[in-house]
Amino acid sequence: METKEMICILCPLGCKMQVKEKPDKPGELSVRGQQCKLGVDYAYDEYANPTRTVTSTVLIHNARLPRLPVKTSKPIPKELVFPALDEIAGVEIKAPVKIGAVIIKNLLGTDSDIIATRSLE
Ligand code: SF4
């Protein structure tokens, strides 16, 4: 089995881990390099279904700033990050907007919304 290098991103230590599936136990992983148990959980999640939180901005009209910062309400599958950025790039909204407002509902069918991360009058 191939060993994958991963960096745990759950805390600032950023442990560099080596992860591979156990040849005699399919679905079970051998994880090395982590400094706590959270790294093992992260390795399992990342191995089976890697996800990412997406942050970006959208064009906003009638506000004191030209762009509104946004992010996904929860992580989405890693392979959908670039399609998500394309979807976000086409959005234009009008002020005012409150922090937490839903800008795109159910982004690409992921059950994650794009939400405002600040208010703009
Ligand atoms: S394995 Fe634990 S200590 Fe290492 S980066 Fe992840 S959370 Fe932090």
CSV table of C-alpha atoms and ligand atoms in Angstrom, one decimal:
chain,number,residue,atom,x,y,z
A,1,MET,CA,0.0,0.0,0.0
A,2,GLU,CA,1.1,3.5,-0.8
A,3,THR,CA,2.1,5.8,2.1
A,4,LYS,CA,0.4,9.3,2.0
A,5,GLU,CA,2.0,12.3,3.6
A,6,MET,CA,-0.5,14.5,5.4
A,7,ILE,CA,-0.2,17.6,7.5
A,8,CYS,CA,-2.8,17.8,10.3
A,9,ILE,CA,-4.4,21.2,10.2
A,10,LEU,CA,-6.4,20.9,13.4
A,11,CYS,CA,-3.9,23.0,15.5
A,12,PRO,CA,-0.9,25.3,14.9
A,13,LEU,CA,1.6,22.4,15.5
A,14,GLY,CA,0.8,21.0,12.0
A,15,CYS,CA,2.1,17.5,12.6
A,16,LYS,CA,3.5,15.9,9.5
A,17,MET,CA,2.0,12.4,9.3
A,18,GLN,CA,2.5,9.2,7.3
A,19,VAL,CA,-0.7,7.4,6.6
A,20,LYS,CA,-1.3,4.0,4.9
A,21,GLU,CA,-3.9,1.4,4.8
A,22,LYS,CA,-3.0,-1.8,6.8
A,23,PRO,CA,-2.5,-4.6,4.2
A,24,ASP,CA,-4.1,-7.2,6.4
A,25,LYS,CA,-7.0,-5.0,7.6
A,26,PRO,CA,-8.7,-3.1,4.7
A,27,GLY,CA,-10.2,0.1,5.9
A,28,GLU,CA,-7.9,0.4,8.9
A,29,LEU,CA,-5.1,2.9,8.8
A,30,SER,CA,-1.6,3.0,10.1
A,31,VAL,CA,-0.9,6.6,11.2
A,32,ARG,CA,2.5,7.9,12.3
A,33,GLY,CA,3.9,11.3,13.2
A,34,GLN,CA,0.9,12.7,15.0
A,35,GLN,CA,1.3,14.2,18.5
A,36,CYS,CA,-2.3,13.5,19.7
A,37,LYS,CA,-5.3,11.4,18.9
A,38,LEU,CA,-7.0,14.2,16.9
A,39,GLY,CA,-4.4,13.6,14.2
A,40,VAL,CA,-5.6,10.0,13.8
A,41,ASP,CA,-9.2,11.2,13.4
A,42,TYR,CA,-8.1,13.8,10.9
A,43,ALA,CA,-6.2,11.2,8.9
A,44,TYR,CA,-9.2,8.9,8.7
A,45,ASP,CA,-11.4,11.8,7.5
A,46,GLU,CA,-8.8,13.1,5.0
A,47,TYR,CA,-8.1,9.6,3.7
A,48,ALA,CA,-11.8,8.7,3.1
A,49,ASN,CA,-13.4,12.0,2.2
A,50,PRO,CA,-11.1,15.1,2.1
A,51,THR,CA,-13.0,18.3,2.6
A,52,ARG,CA,-12.2,22.0,2.8
A,53,THR,CA,-13.7,25.2,4.0
A,54,VAL,CA,-13.8,27.7,1.1
A,55,THR,CA,-13.2,31.4,1.7
A,56,SER,CA,-13.6,34.1,-1.0
A,57,THR,CA,-15.3,37.4,-1.7
A,58,VAL,CA,-18.3,38.5,-3.8
A,59,LEU,CA,-19.0,41.8,-5.6
A,60,ILE,CA,-21.2,44.0,-3.5
A,61,HIS,CA,-23.0,47.2,-4.8
A,62,ASN,CA,-23.8,50.3,-2.7
A,63,ALA,CA,-21.4,49.5,0.1
A,64,ARG,CA,-18.3,51.3,1.3
A,65,LEU,CA,-16.2,48.3,0.2
A,66,PRO,CA,-16.3,46.8,-3.3
A,67,ARG,CA,-16.3,43.1,-2.1
A,68,LEU,CA,-17.9,41.2,0.7
A,69,PRO,CA,-15.9,38.3,2.4
A,70,VAL,CA,-17.8,35.0,2.4
A,71,LYS,CA,-17.1,31.4,3.3
A,72,THR,CA,-18.8,28.0,3.3
A,73,SER,CA,-21.0,27.3,6.3
A,74,LYS,CA,-19.3,23.9,6.5
A,75,PRO,CA,-16.5,22.1,4.6
A,76,ILE,CA,-17.2,20.8,1.1
A,77,PRO,CA,-15.6,17.9,-0.8
A,78,LYS,CA,-12.1,18.9,-1.9
A,79,GLU,CA,-12.8,18.2,-5.5
A,80,LEU,CA,-15.5,20.8,-5.5
A,81,VAL,CA,-13.4,23.7,-4.3
A,82,PHE,CA,-12.6,25.1,-7.8
A,83,PRO,CA,-16.2,24.6,-9.1
A,84,ALA,CA,-17.3,26.4,-5.9
A,85,LEU,CA,-14.9,29.3,-6.6
A,86,ASP,CA,-16.3,29.6,-10.1
A,87,GLU,CA,-19.9,29.7,-8.7
A,88,ILE,CA,-19.0,32.4,-6.2
A,89,ALA,CA,-17.1,34.5,-8.8
A,90,GLY,CA,-20.4,35.0,-10.7
A,91,VAL,CA,-22.3,36.4,-7.7
A,92,GLU,CA,-23.2,40.1,-7.3
A,93,ILE,CA,-25.3,41.4,-4.4
A,94,LYS,CA,-26.5,44.7,-3.0
A,95,ALA,CA,-25.8,46.2,0.5
A,96,PRO,CA,-26.9,46.1,3.2
A,97,VAL,CA,-25.8,42.6,4.3
A,98,LYS,CA,-25.6,41.2,7.8
A,99,ILE,CA,-22.9,38.8,9.0
A,100,GLY,CA,-24.1,35.2,8.6
A,101,ALA,CA,-26.5,36.1,5.8
A,102,VAL,CA,-26.8,33.3,3.2
A,103,ILE,CA,-25.4,34.4,-0.1
A,104,ILE,CA,-25.7,31.1,-2.0
A,105,LYS,CA,-28.0,28.3,-0.6
A,106,ASN,CA,-26.9,24.7,-0.9
A,107,LEU,CA,-23.7,25.4,-2.9
A,108,LEU,CA,-23.4,22.8,-5.7
A,109,GLY,CA,-25.8,20.5,-3.9
A,110,THR,CA,-23.3,20.1,-1.0
A,111,ASP,CA,-25.7,21.1,1.7
A,112,SER,CA,-23.3,23.9,2.6
A,113,ASP,CA,-24.2,27.5,2.2
A,114,ILE,CA,-22.1,30.5,1.2
A,115,ILE,CA,-22.4,33.0,4.1
A,116,ALA,CA,-21.3,36.5,4.7
A,117,THR,CA,-18.4,36.8,7.2
A,118,ARG,CA,-19.0,40.5,8.0
A,119,SER,CA,-21.8,43.0,7.8
A,120,LEU,CA,-21.7,45.8,5.3
A,121,GLU,CA,-24.1,48.8,5.3
B,1,SF4,S1,-2.0,15.7,15.6
B,1,SF4,FE1,-2.7,16.9,17.4
B,1,SF4,S2,-1.0,18.1,18.0
B,1,SF4,FE2,-0.6,17.4,15.9
B,1,SF4,S3,-1.4,19.1,14.6
B,1,SF4,FE3,-3.1,17.6,14.8
B,1,SF4,S4,-4.2,18.3,16.6
B,1,SF4,FE4,-2.3,19.4,16.6
